Amino acid sequence: LGQYERAKHYAEKKIGKGRVQFRIITSEFYHGLSLVGMFRRKNKNSLIRRVKKSLTIVKDAAKNSQWNFENKVFLLRAELASISGKNDEAVEMYEKAIEGAKRSKFIHEEGLACELAGFHHSRSGDKVNAMRNFYHARMCYGEWGSQMKVEFINKQIKEMKNHAN
């Protein structure tokens, strides 16, 4: 929910522990996403290099377990394309991340991919697809049982509606 520095801190604690395990790879994934969020605020190229390292680690894991990690690879690639201004590639990768999470029945990651796609579309001026993705994210988070995320998405939807008027 926008706590990028805090998420980075906790992810780095997990990542520095040694051998690669599921939770380490998952931490690496969220670390990469939090670094993208920080990049959007600070625009430091060193953060992008670290996101690419996270992507490499998650890609390697996807070779052994596509079901667990493929959607995460697509979402990291989408975020990298988004911050690089590659709109078409970003949209394609967000859609693949959403579909991959849905296929793997990771409803929370489907919601996350929809949420991030919604922010991407909003930044690029595509309010229709932004709203579509936010509504989808809200449904996923509701099904997952996270009222906090539902409320966060409701706030985004309300803000978009207010800006449209």
PDB file of C-alpha atoms in Angstrom, residues 1-159:
ATOM      1  CA  LEU A   1       0.000   0.000   0.000  1.00  0.00           C
ATOM      2  CA  GLY A   2       2.762   2.422  -0.921  1.00  0.00           C
ATOM      3  CA  GLN A   3       5.224   1.448   1.847  1.00  0.00           C
ATOM      4  CA  TYR A   4       8.029   0.777  -0.643  1.00  0.00           C
ATOM      5  CA  GLU A   5      11.002   1.492   1.632  1.00  0.00           C
ATOM      6  CA  ARG A   6       9.556  -0.704   4.380  1.00  0.00           C
ATOM      7  CA  ALA A   7       8.848  -3.554   1.935  1.00  0.00           C
ATOM      8  CA  LYS A   8      12.377  -3.218   0.534  1.00  0.00           C
ATOM      9  CA  HIS A   9      13.869  -3.443   4.051  1.00  0.00           C
ATOM     10  CA  TYR A  10      12.014  -6.656   4.935  1.00  0.00           C
ATOM     11  CA  ALA A  11      12.627  -8.250   1.537  1.00  0.00           C
ATOM     12  CA  GLU A  12      16.362  -7.567   1.806  1.00  0.00           C
ATOM     13  CA  LYS A  13      16.412  -9.218   5.240  1.00  0.00           C
ATOM     14  CA  LYS A  14      14.907 -12.391   3.725  1.00  0.00           C
ATOM     15  CA  ILE A  15      17.014 -12.346   0.550  1.00  0.00           C
ATOM     16  CA  GLY A  16      20.332 -12.155   2.368  1.00  0.00           C
ATOM     17  CA  LYS A  17      19.760 -15.450   4.209  1.00  0.00           C
ATOM     18  CA  GLY A  18      21.447 -17.809   1.751  1.00  0.00           C
ATOM     19  CA  ARG A  19      20.041 -20.724  -0.208  1.00  0.00           C
ATOM     20  CA  VAL A  20      17.182 -20.165  -2.577  1.00  0.00           C
ATOM     21  CA  GLN A  21      13.810 -21.348  -1.327  1.00  0.00           C
ATOM     22  CA  PHE A  22      10.250 -20.608  -2.322  1.00  0.00           C
ATOM     23  CA  ARG A  23       9.883 -17.846   0.243  1.00  0.00           C
ATOM     24  CA  ILE A  24      13.210 -16.318  -0.815  1.00  0.00           C
ATOM     25  CA  ILE A  25      12.119 -16.224  -4.457  1.00  0.00           C
ATOM     26  CA  THR A  26       8.759 -14.781  -3.450  1.00  0.00           C
ATOM     27  CA  SER A  27      10.565 -12.153  -1.356  1.00  0.00           C
ATOM     28  CA  GLU A  28      12.732 -11.382  -4.372  1.00  0.00           C
ATOM     29  CA  PHE A  29       9.576 -10.863  -6.452  1.00  0.00           C
ATOM     30  CA  TYR A  30       8.061  -8.421  -3.952  1.00  0.00           C
ATOM     31  CA  HIS A  31      11.438  -6.758  -3.503  1.00  0.00           C
ATOM     32  CA  GLY A  32      11.556  -6.099  -7.247  1.00  0.00           C
ATOM     33  CA  LEU A  33       8.050  -4.645  -7.220  1.00  0.00           C
ATOM     34  CA  SER A  34       8.831  -2.412  -4.252  1.00  0.00           C
ATOM     35  CA  LEU A  35      11.977  -1.152  -6.006  1.00  0.00           C
ATOM     36  CA  VAL A  36       9.891  -0.200  -9.046  1.00  0.00           C
ATOM     37  CA  GLY A  37       7.639   1.792  -6.709  1.00  0.00           C
ATOM     38  CA  MET A  38      10.686   3.511  -5.253  1.00  0.00           C
ATOM     39  CA  PHE A  39      12.018   4.217  -8.755  1.00  0.00           C
ATOM     40  CA  ARG A  40       8.762   5.979  -9.632  1.00  0.00           C
ATOM     41  CA  ARG A  41       9.439   8.331  -6.702  1.00  0.00           C
ATOM     42  CA  LYS A  42      13.234   8.696  -6.871  1.00  0.00           C
ATOM     43  CA  ASN A  43      14.173   7.867 -10.496  1.00  0.00           C
ATOM     44  CA  LYS A  44      17.488   6.199  -9.559  1.00  0.00           C
ATOM     45  CA  ASN A  45      18.930   3.863 -12.203  1.00  0.00           C
ATOM     46  CA  SER A  46      20.614   1.705  -9.549  1.00  0.00           C
ATOM     47  CA  LEU A  47      17.124   0.602  -8.504  1.00  0.00           C
ATOM     48  CA  ILE A  48      16.391  -0.634 -12.029  1.00  0.00           C
ATOM     49  CA  ARG A  49      19.560  -2.729 -12.070  1.00  0.00           C
ATOM     50  CA  ARG A  50      18.401  -4.365  -8.834  1.00  0.00           C
ATOM     51  CA  VAL A  51      14.894  -4.979 -10.250  1.00  0.00           C
ATOM     52  CA  LYS A  52      16.506  -6.731 -13.202  1.00  0.00           C
ATOM     53  CA  LYS A  53      18.445  -8.937 -10.772  1.00  0.00           C
ATOM     54  CA  SER A  54      15.143  -9.823  -9.062  1.00  0.00           C
ATOM     55  CA  LEU A  55      13.645 -10.626 -12.451  1.00  0.00           C
ATOM     56  CA  THR A  56      16.554 -12.933 -13.288  1.00  0.00           C
ATOM     57  CA  ILE A  57      16.132 -14.836 -10.011  1.00  0.00           C
ATOM     58  CA  VAL A  58      12.386 -15.244 -10.510  1.00  0.00           C
ATOM     59  CA  LYS A  59      12.897 -16.257 -14.169  1.00  0.00           C
ATOM     60  CA  ASP A  60      15.325 -18.974 -13.080  1.00  0.00           C
ATOM     61  CA  ALA A  61      12.755 -20.255 -10.593  1.00  0.00           C
ATOM     62  CA  ALA A  62      10.063 -20.242 -13.304  1.00  0.00           C
ATOM     63  CA  LYS A  63      12.158 -22.680 -15.338  1.00  0.00           C
ATOM     64  CA  ASN A  64      11.611 -25.219 -12.547  1.00  0.00           C
ATOM     65  CA  SER A  65       8.095 -24.239 -11.528  1.00  0.00           C
ATOM     66  CA  GLN A  66       6.191 -22.338 -14.175  1.00  0.00           C
ATOM     67  CA  TRP A  67       2.960 -22.732 -12.195  1.00  0.00           C
ATOM     68  CA  ASN A  68       4.402 -20.852  -9.190  1.00  0.00           C
ATOM     69  CA  PHE A  69       6.506 -18.180 -10.859  1.00  0.00           C
ATOM     70  CA  GLU A  70       5.527 -17.447 -14.466  1.00  0.00           C
ATOM     71  CA  ASN A  71       2.927 -14.818 -13.526  1.00  0.00           C
ATOM     72  CA  LYS A  72       5.507 -13.134 -11.295  1.00  0.00           C
ATOM     73  CA  VAL A  73       7.970 -12.938 -14.191  1.00  0.00           C
ATOM     74  CA  PHE A  74       5.291 -11.328 -16.370  1.00  0.00           C
ATOM     75  CA  LEU A  75       4.409  -8.812 -13.662  1.00  0.00           C
ATOM     76  CA  LEU A  76       8.025  -7.762 -13.105  1.00  0.00           C
ATOM     77  CA  ARG A  77       8.466  -7.455 -16.884  1.00  0.00           C
ATOM     78  CA  ALA A  78       5.270  -5.378 -17.072  1.00  0.00           C
ATOM     79  CA  GLU A  79       6.499  -2.997 -14.404  1.00  0.00           C
ATOM     80  CA  LEU A  80       9.901  -2.635 -16.086  1.00  0.00           C
ATOM     81  CA  ALA A  81       8.218  -1.936 -19.430  1.00  0.00           C
ATOM     82  CA  SER A  82       5.883   0.561 -17.769  1.00  0.00           C
ATOM     83  CA  ILE A  83       8.672   2.622 -16.218  1.00  0.00           C
ATOM     84  CA  SER A  84      10.587   2.454 -19.527  1.00  0.00           C
ATOM     85  CA  GLY A  85       7.650   3.953 -21.426  1.00  0.00           C
ATOM     86  CA  LYS A  86       7.023   0.776 -23.439  1.00  0.00           C
ATOM     87  CA  ASN A  87       3.245   0.936 -23.192  1.00  0.00           C
ATOM     88  CA  ASP A  88       2.314  -1.871 -25.595  1.00  0.00           C
ATOM     89  CA  GLU A  89       4.774  -4.291 -24.010  1.00  0.00           C
ATOM     90  CA  ALA A  90       3.624  -3.302 -20.514  1.00  0.00           C
ATOM     91  CA  VAL A  91      -0.041  -3.902 -21.375  1.00  0.00           C
ATOM     92  CA  GLU A  92       0.773  -7.307 -22.876  1.00  0.00           C
ATOM     93  CA  MET A  93       2.830  -8.328 -19.838  1.00  0.00           C
ATOM     94  CA  TYR A  94       0.139  -7.154 -17.368  1.00  0.00           C
ATOM     95  CA  GLU A  95      -2.447  -9.236 -19.225  1.00  0.00           C
ATOM     96  CA  LYS A  96      -0.157 -12.280 -19.174  1.00  0.00           C
ATOM     97  CA  ALA A  97       0.503 -11.764 -15.450  1.00  0.00           C
ATOM     98  CA  ILE A  98      -3.230 -11.575 -14.752  1.00  0.00           C
ATOM     99  CA  GLU A  99      -3.955 -14.687 -16.804  1.00  0.00           C
ATOM    100  CA  GLY A 100      -1.030 -16.595 -15.273  1.00  0.00           C
ATOM    101  CA  ALA A 101      -2.106 -15.778 -11.731  1.00  0.00           C
ATOM    102  CA  LYS A 102      -5.678 -16.776 -12.588  1.00  0.00           C
ATOM    103  CA  ARG A 103      -4.519 -20.065 -14.109  1.00  0.00           C
ATOM    104  CA  SER A 104      -2.465 -20.830 -10.994  1.00  0.00           C
ATOM    105  CA  LYS A 105      -5.381 -19.791  -8.770  1.00  0.00           C
ATOM    106  CA  PHE A 106      -3.304 -17.112  -7.032  1.00  0.00           C
ATOM    107  CA  ILE A 107      -6.222 -14.740  -6.484  1.00  0.00           C
ATOM    108  CA  HIS A 108      -4.131 -12.273  -4.480  1.00  0.00           C
ATOM    109  CA  GLU A 109      -1.530 -12.048  -7.250  1.00  0.00           C
ATOM    110  CA  GLU A 110      -4.269 -11.743  -9.864  1.00  0.00           C
ATOM    111  CA  GLY A 111      -5.548  -8.790  -7.824  1.00  0.00           C
ATOM    112  CA  LEU A 112      -2.063  -7.312  -7.573  1.00  0.00           C
ATOM    113  CA  ALA A 113      -1.486  -7.617 -11.324  1.00  0.00           C
ATOM    114  CA  CYS A 114      -4.860  -5.961 -11.977  1.00  0.00           C
ATOM    115  CA  GLU A 115      -4.076  -3.203  -9.496  1.00  0.00           C
ATOM    116  CA  LEU A 116      -0.694  -2.440 -11.050  1.00  0.00           C
ATOM    117  CA  ALA A 117      -2.192  -2.610 -14.549  1.00  0.00           C
ATOM    118  CA  GLY A 118      -4.845  -0.151 -13.379  1.00  0.00           C
ATOM    119  CA  PHE A 119      -2.176   2.286 -12.204  1.00  0.00           C
ATOM    120  CA  HIS A 120      -0.290   1.845 -15.475  1.00  0.00           C
ATOM    121  CA  HIS A 121      -3.395   2.596 -17.553  1.00  0.00           C
ATOM    122  CA  SER A 122      -4.204   5.565 -15.327  1.00  0.00           C
ATOM    123  CA  ARG A 123      -0.706   7.033 -15.794  1.00  0.00           C
ATOM    124  CA  SER A 124      -0.954   6.551 -19.560  1.00  0.00           C
ATOM    125  CA  GLY A 125      -4.361   8.273 -19.705  1.00  0.00           C
ATOM    126  CA  ASP A 126      -6.449   5.177 -20.450  1.00  0.00           C
ATOM    127  CA  LYS A 127      -9.103   5.687 -17.772  1.00  0.00           C
ATOM    128  CA  VAL A 128     -11.466   3.025 -19.168  1.00  0.00           C
ATOM    129  CA  ASN A 129      -8.922   0.217 -18.835  1.00  0.00           C
ATOM    130  CA  ALA A 130      -7.690   1.639 -15.542  1.00  0.00           C
ATOM    131  CA  MET A 131     -11.202   1.384 -14.093  1.00  0.00           C
ATOM    132  CA  ARG A 132     -11.707  -2.088 -15.600  1.00  0.00           C
ATOM    133  CA  ASN A 133      -8.519  -3.301 -13.915  1.00  0.00           C
ATOM    134  CA  PHE A 134      -9.324  -1.633 -10.599  1.00  0.00           C
ATOM    135  CA  TYR A 135     -12.779  -3.261 -10.523  1.00  0.00           C
ATOM    136  CA  HIS A 136     -11.177  -6.621 -11.307  1.00  0.00           C
ATOM    137  CA  ALA A 137      -8.572  -6.073  -8.559  1.00  0.00           C
ATOM    138  CA  ARG A 138     -11.307  -5.186  -6.067  1.00  0.00           C
ATOM    139  CA  MET A 139     -13.161  -8.402  -6.904  1.00  0.00           C
ATOM    140  CA  CYS A 140      -9.987 -10.473  -6.455  1.00  0.00           C
ATOM    141  CA  TYR A 141      -9.071  -8.847  -3.167  1.00  0.00           C
ATOM    142  CA  GLY A 142     -12.624  -9.287  -1.916  1.00  0.00           C
ATOM    143  CA  GLU A 143     -12.579 -12.961  -2.821  1.00  0.00           C
ATOM    144  CA  TRP A 144      -9.186 -13.278  -1.137  1.00  0.00           C
ATOM    145  CA  GLY A 145     -10.645 -11.692   1.998  1.00  0.00           C
ATOM    146  CA  SER A 146      -8.503  -8.574   2.262  1.00  0.00           C
ATOM    147  CA  GLN A 147     -10.822  -5.758   3.271  1.00  0.00           C
ATOM    148  CA  MET A 148      -7.850  -3.400   3.556  1.00  0.00           C
ATOM    149  CA  LYS A 149      -6.963  -3.917  -0.120  1.00  0.00           C
ATOM    150  CA  VAL A 150     -10.640  -3.604  -1.134  1.00  0.00           C
ATOM    151  CA  GLU A 151     -10.808  -0.251   0.668  1.00  0.00           C
ATOM    152  CA  PHE A 152      -7.555   0.873  -0.963  1.00  0.00           C
ATOM    153  CA  ILE A 153      -8.897   0.023  -4.433  1.00  0.00           C
ATOM    154  CA  ASN A 154     -12.230   1.690  -3.629  1.00  0.00           C
ATOM    155  CA  LYS A 155     -10.255   4.846  -2.833  1.00  0.00           C
ATOM    156  CA  GLN A 156      -8.493   4.647  -6.216  1.00  0.00           C
ATOM    157  CA  ILE A 157     -11.817   4.168  -8.014  1.00  0.00           C
ATOM    158  CA  LYS A 158     -13.360   7.103  -6.164  1.00  0.00           C
ATOM    159  CA  GLU A 159     -10.395   9.358  -6.990  1.00  0.00           C
TER     160      GLU A 159
END
